Short mmCIF file of C-alpha atoms in Angstrom, two decimals:
data_model
loop_
_atom_site.label_atom_id
_atom_site.label_comp_id
_atom_site.label_asym_id
_atom_site.label_seq_id
_atom_site.Cartn_x
_atom_site.Cartn_y
_atom_site.Cartn_z
CA ALA A 3 112.32 61.40 161.27
CA GLN A 4 110.87 58.17 159.60
CA LYS A 5 107.65 57.70 159.59
CA VAL A 6 105.06 54.92 158.84
CA THR A 7 101.09 55.30 158.07
CA GLN A 8 98.98 53.05 156.68
CA ALA A 9 96.01 54.88 157.37
CA GLN A 10 93.77 51.95 157.40
CA THR A 11 93.17 50.35 160.33
CA GLU A 12 90.71 47.25 159.15
CA ILE A 13 89.78 46.40 155.38
CA SER A 14 87.00 43.75 154.24
CA VAL A 15 85.75 42.55 150.68
CA VAL A 16 84.16 40.15 149.79
CA GLU A 17 86.62 37.30 147.61
CA LYS A 18 87.42 37.92 144.07
CA GLU A 19 87.29 41.71 144.57
CA ASP A 20 90.62 44.05 143.73
CA VAL A 21 91.40 45.67 147.35
CA THR A 22 94.73 48.60 148.18
CA LEU A 23 96.35 48.79 150.99
CA ASP A 24 97.42 52.09 151.42
CA CYS A 25 101.48 53.24 152.54
CA VAL A 26 103.04 56.78 153.26
CA TYR A 27 106.21 57.07 154.43
CA GLU A 28 108.54 59.55 155.83
CA THR A 29 112.36 60.18 155.75
CA ARG A 30 114.67 62.68 155.08
CA ASP A 31 117.35 59.45 153.64
CA THR A 32 118.16 59.91 149.72
CA THR A 33 118.99 55.87 150.33
CA TYR A 34 115.85 53.51 151.41
CA TYR A 35 114.02 50.32 151.62
CA LEU A 36 110.52 49.99 151.67
CA PHE A 37 108.78 46.58 152.29
CA TRP A 38 105.48 44.78 152.67
CA TYR A 39 105.20 41.83 154.80
CA LYS A 40 101.99 39.89 155.54
CA GLN A 41 101.24 38.28 158.93
CA PRO A 42 98.72 35.31 158.79
CA PRO A 43 96.43 34.55 161.80
CA SER A 44 99.43 32.22 163.08
CA GLY A 45 101.32 35.33 163.63
CA GLU A 46 104.34 34.77 161.95
CA LEU A 47 105.68 38.01 159.01
CA VAL A 48 105.87 36.39 156.19
CA PHE A 49 108.14 38.97 154.00
CA LEU A 50 106.36 40.26 150.56
CA ILE A 51 108.42 42.56 148.70
CA ARG A 52 111.82 45.21 148.95
CA ARG A 53 112.08 48.06 147.46
CA ASN A 54 115.54 50.68 146.71
CA SER A 55 114.31 54.31 146.73
CA PHE A 56 116.14 54.77 142.71
CA ASP A 57 113.75 51.88 141.85
CA GLU A 58 110.75 53.19 141.06
CA GLN A 59 109.20 50.62 138.63
CA ASN A 60 106.40 48.85 139.30
CA GLU A 61 105.87 45.40 140.43
CA ILE A 62 103.13 43.01 139.76
CA SER A 63 104.82 39.21 141.11
CA GLY A 64 101.06 36.65 140.61
CA ARG A 65 97.94 38.86 141.96
CA TYR A 66 99.76 41.33 144.12
CA SER A 67 101.01 44.28 142.53
CA TRP A 68 103.10 47.48 144.96
CA ASN A 69 103.11 51.37 142.79
CA PHE A 70 106.20 53.21 144.36
CA GLN A 71 105.99 57.03 144.25
CA LYS A 72 108.27 58.80 145.34
CA SER A 73 106.77 62.03 144.03
CA THR A 74 103.87 61.91 147.09
CA SER A 75 105.95 59.18 149.04
CA SER A 76 104.02 55.75 148.79
CA PHE A 77 103.98 52.52 148.27
CA ASN A 78 100.72 50.88 148.16
CA PHE A 79 100.39 47.38 147.77
CA THR A 80 97.36 45.57 145.83
CA ILE A 81 95.94 42.57 145.96
CA THR A 82 94.21 41.17 142.34
CA ALA A 83 91.37 39.31 142.51
CA SER A 84 91.47 38.82 147.22
CA GLN A 85 91.28 34.85 148.25
CA VAL A 86 90.46 34.25 151.66
CA VAL A 87 93.19 33.19 152.55
CA ASP A 88 94.29 36.66 151.42
CA SER A 89 93.41 37.65 155.05
CA ALA A 90 96.27 38.99 157.30
CA VAL A 91 97.76 41.74 158.55
CA TYR A 92 99.75 43.99 156.34
CA PHE A 93 102.44 45.80 157.55
CA CYS A 94 104.71 48.03 155.23
CA ALA A 95 108.25 49.10 156.99
CA LEU A 96 110.67 50.80 156.16
CA SER A 97 115.08 50.84 155.75
CA GLU A 98 116.34 53.82 156.97
CA VAL A 99 120.46 53.38 154.82
CA GLY A 100 122.83 55.87 156.31
CA SER A 101 125.83 54.33 157.89
CA TYR A 102 126.55 51.16 159.80
CA ASN A 103 126.07 51.94 162.70
CA GLN A 104 122.96 53.29 162.03
CA GLY A 105 121.51 50.96 158.84
CA GLY A 106 119.10 48.25 158.36
CA LYS A 107 116.60 49.50 161.70
CA LEU A 108 112.95 48.37 160.20
CA ILE A 109 110.60 51.41 161.26
CA PHE A 110 107.35 50.09 161.27
CA GLY A 111 103.40 51.22 160.26
CA GLN A 112 100.44 50.30 162.50
CA GLY A 113 99.47 47.57 160.19
CA THR A 114 96.29 47.31 157.79
CA GLU A 115 93.93 43.92 159.44
CA LEU A 116 92.86 42.34 155.74
CA SER A 117 89.68 40.82 155.94
CA VAL A 118 88.91 37.99 152.33
CA LYS A 119 84.79 36.96 153.14
CA PRO A 120 83.45 34.59 150.58
CA ASP B 1 115.41 23.42 160.12
CA ALA B 2 114.17 27.31 161.40
CA ASP B 3 117.05 29.69 159.78
CA VAL B 4 115.90 32.19 163.27
CA THR B 5 114.48 30.06 166.70
CA GLN B 6 112.74 31.88 168.88
CA THR B 7 111.67 30.57 173.04
CA PRO B 8 109.50 29.82 174.64
CA ARG B 9 106.92 30.44 171.46
CA ASN B 10 104.35 31.32 175.06
CA ARG B 11 104.60 32.33 178.55
CA ILE B 12 102.19 33.36 181.14
CA THR B 13 104.57 34.84 183.65
CA LYS B 14 103.69 37.06 186.54
CA THR B 15 104.13 40.67 187.39
CA GLY B 16 107.09 41.32 188.89
CA LYS B 17 108.69 38.12 187.96
CA ARG B 18 112.10 38.36 186.11
CA ILE B 19 112.33 36.57 182.50
CA MET B 20 114.41 36.22 179.31
CA LEU B 21 113.74 35.15 175.58
CA GLU B 22 116.03 33.52 173.33
CA CYS B 23 116.88 33.96 169.95
CA SER B 24 119.51 31.74 167.38
CA GLN B 25 120.05 32.12 164.66
CA THR B 26 121.98 29.70 161.90
CA LYS B 27 121.79 32.48 158.99
CA GLY B 28 125.59 33.71 159.95
CA HIS B 29 124.00 36.81 160.08
CA ASP B 30 125.63 39.71 162.86
CA ARG B 31 122.87 42.77 163.07
CA MET B 32 119.77 41.78 165.75
CA TYR B 33 117.07 42.86 166.29
CA TRP B 34 113.87 42.39 169.27
CA TYR B 35 110.09 43.52 167.74
CA ARG B 36 107.49 43.59 171.05
CA GLN B 37 104.30 44.07 168.82
CA ASP B 38 101.21 45.71 170.81
CA PRO B 39 97.69 45.67 168.27
CA GLY B 40 97.37 48.96 166.53
CA LEU B 41 100.92 49.93 166.97
CA GLY B 42 102.38 47.88 164.55
CA LEU B 43 106.11 46.14 165.86
CA ARG B 44 108.75 49.12 167.41
CA LEU B 45 112.02 48.81 167.70
CA ILE B 46 113.36 47.47 171.21
CA TYR B 47 117.02 46.33 171.44
CA TYR B 48 119.27 45.68 168.29
CA SER B 49 122.56 44.96 168.14
CA PHE B 50 125.46 44.98 164.84
CA ASP B 51 127.81 42.93 165.95
CA VAL B 52 128.99 40.42 169.54
CA LYS B 53 129.90 43.78 171.11
CA ASP B 54 128.04 46.71 169.91
CA ILE B 55 124.36 47.28 171.68
CA ASN B 56 122.10 50.29 171.07
CA LYS B 57 118.56 50.99 172.64
CA GLY B 58 115.94 50.84 169.95
CA GLU B 59 112.63 54.08 169.98
CA ILE B 60 111.71 51.62 173.35
CA SER B 61 113.72 50.06 175.35
CA ASP B 62 112.96 50.98 178.92
CA GLY B 63 111.61 47.86 180.81
CA TYR B 64 114.47 45.79 178.63
CA SER B 65 117.78 44.50 178.73
CA VAL B 66 119.36 42.45 176.25
CA SER B 67 122.42 40.17 176.44
CA ARG B 68 124.41 38.93 172.63
CA GLN B 69 125.87 35.53 173.54
CA ALA B 70 127.67 35.25 170.81
CA GLN B 71 127.61 35.99 167.24
CA ALA B 72 124.49 33.05 167.33
CA LYS B 73 122.43 34.28 170.17
CA PHE B 74 120.50 37.56 171.68
CA SER B 75 118.89 37.15 174.30
CA LEU B 76 115.44 39.96 175.94
CA SER B 77 115.34 40.55 179.65
CA LEU B 78 112.71 42.01 181.52
CA GLU B 79 114.46 42.05 185.11
CA SER B 80 110.28 42.80 186.93
CA ALA B 81 107.58 42.43 183.48
CA ILE B 82 104.96 44.04 184.16
CA PRO B 83 101.66 43.90 182.93
CA ASN B 84 101.60 46.55 179.75
CA GLN B 85 104.30 44.25 178.79
CA THR B 86 101.95 41.67 177.70
CA ALA B 87 103.19 41.52 173.56
CA LEU B 88 104.49 39.80 170.72
CA TYR B 89 107.49 39.16 170.16
CA PHE B 90 109.50 39.08 167.61
CA CYS B 91 113.11 38.56 166.58
CA ALA B 92 115.24 39.58 163.46
CA THR B 93 118.43 39.04 161.33
CA SER B 94 119.81 40.87 158.97
CA GLY B 95 123.10 40.26 157.13
CA LYS B 96 126.46 43.37 157.42
CA GLY B 97 126.32 44.53 154.16
CA HIS B 98 123.32 43.07 153.06
CA PRO B 99 122.20 45.26 150.37
CA GLU B 100 118.64 45.48 150.48
CA TYR B 101 119.11 45.11 154.28
CA GLU B 102 115.99 42.38 154.51
CA GLN B 103 115.65 41.28 157.50
CA TYR B 104 114.71 37.65 158.43
CA PHE B 105 112.45 37.03 161.64
CA GLY B 106 111.99 34.67 163.91
CA PRO B 107 108.66 32.97 164.61
CA GLY B 108 107.46 35.14 167.81
CA THR B 109 107.81 34.65 171.24
CA ARG B 110 103.44 35.45 173.23
CA LEU B 111 104.05 36.61 175.98
CA THR B 112 101.27 37.56 179.11
CA VAL B 113 102.40 38.75 182.06
CA THR B 114 99.70 38.57 184.74
#
């Protein structure tokens, strides 16, 4: 069965520190997609990144970077030089592909609440 | 204008009342989803619909029903609300054949059942 685990429930850092949010997933599919979403205090879900299972290249976008390792079934998210505006709940999610009638559903981790203090 | 809208944004209701949450999208997507978010549990899938005539139960469908009135509209009903249905509810859409299966989320509906 598919499962996403974010073992870190809450993380607190001081501004300008680097922080890594862990995500471990389980799936029997060979083709799948992984996502990260940000949920700021206002409550909406903000899409950050998607990665398909055939692309293990790490990605960097400004202060954000993602490390995808199929060997350890992990898709970790690092924020460099954190800022107060990064304070939010971050969700990792897995999407099944499968057949037409099965693909597309998202399985979310429990979320990690990041607090960046000035 | 937002691509995925949800009404109402906030609702307080009493135990036993019937309530409907509505979702509309202008993205032209065929797939629509309802999720519920509880603290510490992430988002869990309630129902999903891959087209107007295709509706499927998700992980936690008990106590909920849905209606896909049109490609652009997907409603979630609580027939007899109970306090443990207090949660943040999200509607999402995705496109058939979209290579990355990316879902687009509405702003959420915060429901409180007293």
